[in-house]
PDB file of C-alpha atoms in Angstrom:
ATOM      1  CA  MET A   1     -25.773 -66.764  16.838  1.00  0.00           C
ATOM      2  CA  GLU A   2     -24.586 -65.065  13.797  1.00  0.00           C
ATOM      3  CA  PRO A   3     -25.280 -61.241  13.725  1.00  0.00           C
ATOM      4  CA  HIS A   4     -26.340 -61.105  10.140  1.00  0.00           C
ATOM      5  CA  ALA A   5     -28.326 -64.238  10.169  1.00  0.00           C
ATOM      6  CA  THR A   6     -31.933 -64.013   9.187  1.00  0.00           C
ATOM      7  CA  PRO A   7     -34.333 -65.399  11.700  1.00  0.00           C
ATOM      8  CA  THR A   8     -35.922 -68.586  10.585  1.00  0.00           C
ATOM      9  CA  ARG A   9     -39.643 -69.090  10.690  1.00  0.00           C
ATOM     10  CA  ARG A  10     -41.087 -72.013  12.454  1.00  0.00           C
ATOM     11  CA  ASP A  11     -43.322 -73.469   9.973  1.00  0.00           C
ATOM     12  CA  PRO A  12     -45.501 -76.334  11.129  1.00  0.00           C
ATOM     13  CA  ARG A  13     -44.940 -77.943   7.722  1.00  0.00           C
ATOM     14  CA  PRO A  14     -41.565 -79.459   7.083  1.00  0.00           C
ATOM     15  CA  LEU A  15     -39.484 -78.015   4.180  1.00  0.00           C
ATOM     16  CA  SER A  16     -39.020 -79.901   1.104  1.00  0.00           C
ATOM     17  CA  ALA A  17     -35.474 -80.727  -0.365  1.00  0.00           C
ATOM     18  CA  GLN A  18     -36.003 -78.141  -3.150  1.00  0.00           C
ATOM     19  CA  GLN A  19     -36.681 -75.453  -0.606  1.00  0.00           C
ATOM     20  CA  LEU A  20     -33.709 -76.443   1.474  1.00  0.00           C
ATOM     21  CA  GLN A  21     -31.537 -76.311  -1.504  1.00  0.00           C
ATOM     22  CA  ALA A  22     -32.806 -72.774  -2.464  1.00  0.00           C
ATOM     23  CA  ARG A  23     -32.136 -71.483   1.005  1.00  0.00           C
ATOM     24  CA  ALA A  24     -28.657 -72.976   1.069  1.00  0.00           C
ATOM     25  CA  HIS A  25     -28.057 -71.196  -2.357  1.00  0.00           C
ATOM     26  CA  ALA A  26     -29.331 -67.897  -0.992  1.00  0.00           C
ATOM     27  CA  ARG A  27     -27.057 -68.160   1.948  1.00  0.00           C
ATOM     28  CA  ARG A  28     -24.051 -68.768  -0.255  1.00  0.00           C
ATOM     29  CA  ARG A  29     -24.918 -65.836  -2.548  1.00  0.00           C
ATOM     30  CA  LEU A  30     -25.299 -63.592   0.578  1.00  0.00           C
ATOM     31  CA  ALA A  31     -22.011 -64.748   2.024  1.00  0.00           C
ATOM     32  CA  ALA A  32     -20.405 -64.071  -1.477  1.00  0.00           C
ATOM     33  CA  MET A  33     -21.855 -60.617  -1.545  1.00  0.00           C
ATOM     34  CA  ARG A  34     -20.587 -59.828   1.921  1.00  0.00           C
ATOM     35  CA  ALA A  35     -17.057 -61.174   1.080  1.00  0.00           C
ATOM     36  CA  ARG A  36     -17.103 -58.944  -2.092  1.00  0.00           C
ATOM     37  CA  ALA A  37     -18.091 -55.798  -0.073  1.00  0.00           C
ATOM     38  CA  LYS A  38     -15.397 -56.552   2.501  1.00  0.00           C
ATOM     39  CA  ARG A  39     -12.842 -57.038  -0.367  1.00  0.00           C
ATOM     40  CA  ILE A  40     -13.945 -53.633  -1.898  1.00  0.00           C
ATOM     41  CA  ARG A  41     -13.644 -51.837   1.417  1.00  0.00           C
ATOM     42  CA  ARG A  42     -10.177 -53.261   1.977  1.00  0.00           C
ATOM     43  CA  ALA A  43      -9.039 -52.289  -1.508  1.00  0.00           C
ATOM     44  CA  VAL A  44     -10.299 -48.697  -1.118  1.00  0.00           C
ATOM     45  CA  ALA A  45      -8.616 -48.435   2.302  1.00  0.00           C
ATOM     46  CA  ALA A  46      -5.330 -49.734   0.949  1.00  0.00           C
ATOM     47  CA  LEU A  47      -5.443 -47.465  -2.038  1.00  0.00           C
ATOM     48  CA  THR A  48      -6.184 -44.495   0.142  1.00  0.00           C
ATOM     49  CA  ALA A  49      -3.365 -45.261   2.445  1.00  0.00           C
ATOM     50  CA  ALA A  50      -0.859 -45.841  -0.433  1.00  0.00           C
ATOM     51  CA  LEU A  51      -1.870 -42.461  -1.957  1.00  0.00           C
ATOM     52  CA  LEU A  52      -1.498 -40.615   1.293  1.00  0.00           C
ATOM     53  CA  CYS A  53       1.946 -42.272   1.960  1.00  0.00           C
ATOM     54  CA  SER A  54       3.148 -41.430  -1.580  1.00  0.00           C
ATOM     55  CA  VAL A  55       2.092 -37.743  -1.339  1.00  0.00           C
ATOM     56  CA  PHE A  56       3.626 -37.398   2.102  1.00  0.00           C
ATOM     57  CA  LEU A  57       6.849 -39.071   0.871  1.00  0.00           C
ATOM     58  CA  PHE A  58       6.940 -36.809  -2.171  1.00  0.00           C
ATOM     59  CA  LEU A  59       6.535 -33.630  -0.115  1.00  0.00           C
ATOM     60  CA  TYR A  60       9.047 -34.920   2.482  1.00  0.00           C
ATOM     61  CA  VAL A  61      11.681 -35.518  -0.196  1.00  0.00           C
ATOM     62  CA  GLN A  62      11.034 -32.173  -1.797  1.00  0.00           C
ATOM     63  CA  LEU A  63      11.344 -30.347   1.523  1.00  0.00           C
ATOM     64  CA  ALA A  64      14.400 -32.350   2.529  1.00  0.00           C
ATOM     65  CA  SER A  65      16.219 -31.581  -0.737  1.00  0.00           C
ATOM     66  CA  GLY A  66      15.544 -27.902  -0.289  1.00  0.00           C
ATOM     67  CA  HIS A  67      12.836 -27.357  -2.920  1.00  0.00           C
ATOM     68  CA  ASP A  68      10.402 -25.689  -0.665  1.00  0.00           C
ATOM     69  CA  PRO A  69       7.541 -24.227  -2.779  1.00  0.00           C
ATOM     70  CA  ALA A  70       6.636 -21.679  -0.136  1.00  0.00           C
ATOM     71  CA  LEU A  71      10.274 -20.443  -0.069  1.00  0.00           C
ATOM     72  CA  SER A  72      10.442 -20.218  -3.802  1.00  0.00           C
ATOM     73  CA  ALA A  73       7.186 -18.282  -3.958  1.00  0.00           C
ATOM     74  CA  LYS A  74       8.563 -15.883  -1.379  1.00  0.00           C
ATOM     75  CA  ALA A  75      11.738 -15.599  -3.371  1.00  0.00           C
ATOM     76  CA  LYS A  76       9.718 -14.783  -6.581  1.00  0.00           C
ATOM     77  CA  ARG A  77       7.760 -12.115  -4.671  1.00  0.00           C
ATOM     78  CA  SER A  78      10.998 -10.600  -3.252  1.00  0.00           C
ATOM     79  CA  ALA A  79      12.538 -10.722  -6.664  1.00  0.00           C
ATOM     80  CA  THR A  80       9.539  -8.995  -8.156  1.00  0.00           C
ATOM     81  CA  SER A  81       9.624  -6.353  -5.387  1.00  0.00           C
ATOM     82  CA  LYS A  82      13.300  -5.784  -6.018  1.00  0.00           C
ATOM     83  CA  SER A  83      12.807  -5.402  -9.745  1.00  0.00           C
ATOM     84  CA  LEU A  84       9.904  -2.967  -8.968  1.00  0.00           C
ATOM     85  CA  THR A  85      12.163  -1.074  -6.589  1.00  0.00           C
ATOM     86  CA  ALA A  86      14.969  -1.066  -9.220  1.00  0.00           C
ATOM     87  CA  ASN A  87      12.487   0.212 -11.863  1.00  0.00           C
ATOM     88  CA  THR A  88      11.367   2.879  -9.541  1.00  0.00           C
ATOM     89  CA  SER A  89      14.935   4.000  -8.691  1.00  0.00           C
ATOM     90  CA  THR A  90      15.755   3.923 -12.427  1.00  0.00           C
ATOM     91  CA  ALA A  91      12.829   6.157 -13.160  1.00  0.00           C
ATOM     92  CA  ARG A  92      13.877   8.441 -10.414  1.00  0.00           C
ATOM     93  CA  ALA A  93      17.474   8.587 -11.769  1.00  0.00           C
ATOM     94  CA  ARG A  94      16.107   9.291 -15.345  1.00  0.00           C
ATOM     95  CA  ALA A  95      13.933  12.057 -14.054  1.00  0.00           C
ATOM     96  CA  LYS A  96      16.800  13.523 -12.043  1.00  0.00           C
ATOM     97  CA  ALA A  97      19.090  13.381 -15.096  1.00  0.00           C
ATOM     98  CA  ALA A  98      16.253  15.033 -17.254  1.00  0.00           C
ATOM     99  CA  ALA A  99      15.951  17.782 -14.614  1.00  0.00           C
ATOM    100  CA  GLN A 100      19.754  18.324 -14.719  1.00  0.00           C
ATOM    101  CA  ARG A 101      19.812  18.468 -18.439  1.00  0.00           C
ATOM    102  CA  ALA A 102      16.957  21.037 -18.356  1.00  0.00           C
ATOM    103  CA  LYS A 103      18.937  23.125 -15.791  1.00  0.00           C
ATOM    104  CA  ALA A 104      22.022  22.967 -18.053  1.00  0.00           C
ATOM    105  CA  ARG A 105      20.004  24.044 -21.072  1.00  0.00           C
ATOM    106  CA  GLU A 106      18.676  27.019 -19.099  1.00  0.00           C
ATOM    107  CA  ALA A 107      22.142  27.989 -17.825  1.00  0.00           C
ATOM    108  CA  ALA A 108      23.488  27.685 -21.324  1.00  0.00           C
ATOM    109  CA  ALA A 109      20.777  29.943 -22.655  1.00  0.00           C
ATOM    110  CA  ARG A 110      21.512  32.513 -19.919  1.00  0.00           C
ATOM    111  CA  ARG A 111      25.177  32.407 -20.741  1.00  0.00           C
ATOM    112  CA  ALA A 112      24.418  32.700 -24.506  1.00  0.00           C
ATOM    113  CA  ALA A 113      22.262  35.818 -23.757  1.00  0.00           C
ATOM    114  CA  ALA A 114      24.964  37.276 -21.441  1.00  0.00           C
ATOM    115  CA  GLN A 115      27.539  36.562 -24.233  1.00  0.00           C
ATOM    116  CA  ARG A 116      25.350  38.343 -26.808  1.00  0.00           C
ATOM    117  CA  GLU A 117      25.007  41.263 -24.424  1.00  0.00           C
ATOM    118  CA  ALA A 118      28.773  41.391 -23.786  1.00  0.00           C
ATOM    119  CA  SER A 119      29.518  41.275 -27.550  1.00  0.00           C
ATOM    120  CA  GLU A 120      26.996  44.104 -28.206  1.00  0.00           C
ATOM    121  CA  ALA A 121      28.534  46.054 -25.397  1.00  0.00           C
ATOM    122  CA  GLN A 122      31.955  45.427 -26.922  1.00  0.00           C
ATOM    123  CA  THR A 123      30.828  46.516 -30.296  1.00  0.00           C
ATOM    124  CA  ALA A 124      29.325  49.613 -28.788  1.00  0.00           C
ATOM    125  CA  ALA A 125      32.495  50.242 -26.882  1.00  0.00           C
ATOM    126  CA  SER A 126      34.626  49.786 -29.945  1.00  0.00           C
ATOM    127  CA  ALA A 127      32.405  52.094 -31.891  1.00  0.00           C
ATOM    128  CA  SER A 128      32.563  54.769 -29.239  1.00  0.00           C
ATOM    129  CA  SER A 129      36.346  54.330 -28.919  1.00  0.00           C
ATOM    130  CA  GLY A 130      36.598  54.518 -32.767  1.00  0.00           C
ATOM    131  CA  GLU A 131      34.645  57.883 -32.516  1.00  0.00           C
ATOM    132  CA  GLY A 132      36.805  59.099 -29.729  1.00  0.00           C
ATOM    133  CA  SER A 133      40.063  58.423 -31.583  1.00  0.00           C
ATOM    134  CA  THR A 134      38.892  59.901 -34.806  1.00  0.00           C
ATOM    135  CA  SER A 135      37.634  63.018 -33.187  1.00  0.00           C
ATOM    136  CA  GLY A 136      41.092  63.612 -31.538  1.00  0.00           C
ATOM    137  CA  GLY A 137      39.925  63.175 -27.978  1.00  0.00           C
ATOM    138  CA  SER A 138      42.166  63.192 -25.079  1.00  0.00           C
ATOM    139  CA  SER A 139      44.564  60.383 -24.485  1.00  0.00           C
ATOM    140  CA  SER A 140      43.119  59.422 -21.150  1.00  0.00           C
ATOM    141  CA  GLY A 141      39.608  59.051 -22.685  1.00  0.00           C
ATOM    142  CA  GLY A 142      40.977  56.756 -25.363  1.00  0.00           C
ATOM    143  CA  SER A 143      42.879  54.599 -22.905  1.00  0.00           C
ATOM    144  CA  SER A 144      39.890  54.276 -20.700  1.00  0.00           C
ATOM    145  CA  SER A 145      37.819  53.063 -23.532  1.00  0.00           C
ATOM    146  CA  ARG A 146      40.434  50.646 -24.558  1.00  0.00           C
ATOM    147  CA  ALA A 147      40.504  49.339 -21.049  1.00  0.00           C
ATOM    148  CA  ALA A 148      36.737  48.901 -20.937  1.00  0.00           C
ATOM    149  CA  GLY A 149      36.923  47.281 -24.427  1.00  0.00           C
ATOM    150  CA  SER A 150      39.692  44.785 -23.251  1.00  0.00           C
ATOM    151  CA  ALA A 151      37.743  44.033 -20.064  1.00  0.00           C
ATOM    152  CA  ALA A 152      34.586  43.281 -22.107  1.00  0.00           C
ATOM    153  CA  SER A 153      36.598  41.165 -24.481  1.00  0.00           C
ATOM    154  CA  GLU A 154      38.145  39.172 -21.567  1.00  0.00           C
ATOM    155  CA  GLU A 155      34.593  38.762 -20.035  1.00  0.00           C
ATOM    156  CA  SER A 156      33.214  37.521 -23.358  1.00  0.00           C
ATOM    157  CA  SER A 157      35.989  35.166 -23.924  1.00  0.00           C
ATOM    158  CA  SER A 158      35.576  33.654 -20.539  1.00  0.00           C
ATOM    159  CA  GLN A 159      31.785  33.422 -21.246  1.00  0.00           C
ATOM    160  CA  ARG A 160      32.472  31.640 -24.511  1.00  0.00           C
ATOM    161  CA  ALA A 161      34.618  29.103 -22.741  1.00  0.00           C
ATOM    162  CA  SER A 162      32.043  28.405 -20.144  1.00  0.00           C
ATOM    163  CA  SER A 163      29.190  28.255 -22.805  1.00  0.00           C
ATOM    164  CA  SER A 164      31.287  25.730 -24.752  1.00  0.00           C
ATOM    165  CA  GLU A 165      31.694  23.669 -21.531  1.00  0.00           C
ATOM    166  CA  SER A 166      27.949  23.824 -20.883  1.00  0.00           C
ATOM    167  CA  ARG A 167      27.182  22.729 -24.474  1.00  0.00           C
ATOM    168  CA  ALA A 168      29.467  19.859 -24.145  1.00  0.00           C
ATOM    169  CA  THR A 169      27.854  18.970 -20.831  1.00  0.00           C
ATOM    170  CA  SER A 170      24.372  19.208 -22.225  1.00  0.00           C
ATOM    171  CA  GLU A 171      25.360  17.234 -25.307  1.00  0.00           C
ATOM    172  CA  GLY A 172      26.921  14.523 -23.180  1.00  0.00           C
ATOM    173  CA  SER A 173      23.829  14.292 -20.934  1.00  0.00           C
ATOM    174  CA  SER A 174      21.476  14.235 -23.923  1.00  0.00           C
ATOM    175  CA  SER A 175      23.357  11.348 -25.361  1.00  0.00           C
ATOM    176  CA  GLY A 176      22.264   9.075 -22.505  1.00  0.00           C
ATOM    177  CA  GLU A 177      24.988   9.850 -19.923  1.00  0.00           C
ATOM    178  CA  SER A 178      23.644  10.413 -16.537  1.00  0.00           C
ATOM    179  CA  SER A 179      26.658  12.173 -15.025  1.00  0.00           C
ATOM    180  CA  VAL A 180      26.999  15.927 -15.492  1.00  0.00           C
ATOM    181  CA  SER A 181      30.478  17.495 -15.250  1.00  0.00           C
ATOM    182  CA  PRO A 182      30.535  20.604 -13.183  1.00  0.00           C
ATOM    183  CA  VAL A 183      30.781  23.892 -15.036  1.00  0.00           C
ATOM    184  CA  THR A 184      33.274  26.300 -13.783  1.00  0.00           C
ATOM    185  CA  THR A 185      33.375  30.025 -14.689  1.00  0.00           C
ATOM    186  CA  SER A 186      36.102  32.529 -14.239  1.00  0.00           C
ATOM    187  CA  GLN A 187      35.169  35.911 -13.315  1.00  0.00           C
ATOM    188  CA  SER A 188      37.370  38.879 -14.070  1.00  0.00           C
TER     189      SER A 188
END
């Protein structure tokens, strides 16, 4: 017996030809509907299998050719972190260069102040030596003041040289150079 067959009623009356024809027509329509449902199910299953295979094949080819999206995302993240690290190190280098420039400016200001003091001392020494020579002081006092004046002039000339070096250094570092040349001073 067919599993989807409808049970027939046992009528005591015999069926007419028209009723038999209507029942045959209903069975044909039922069989057509079942065939159509089977066809739709098969089409959906085939379409799903084809889509799954095509996606799998696409991913397989991408991975086999070396275009792994997970690896490229990791590479982007590492490139981003490298650029952030480079930006951080660049900022640190800039801050360090700015600190060095500030130190160089302070040192130049100190040298300039020392140079002014030395030139004032030299002026005072030359004024006192001028008074000693005009007053007819002893020769030993005049020579000692000349020695002090020459020592002060040597000191001020060495300070001028070091301050010009520090100005050149501070100008070079303010123009964007990050390297600072060492400043050497000679002491007398």
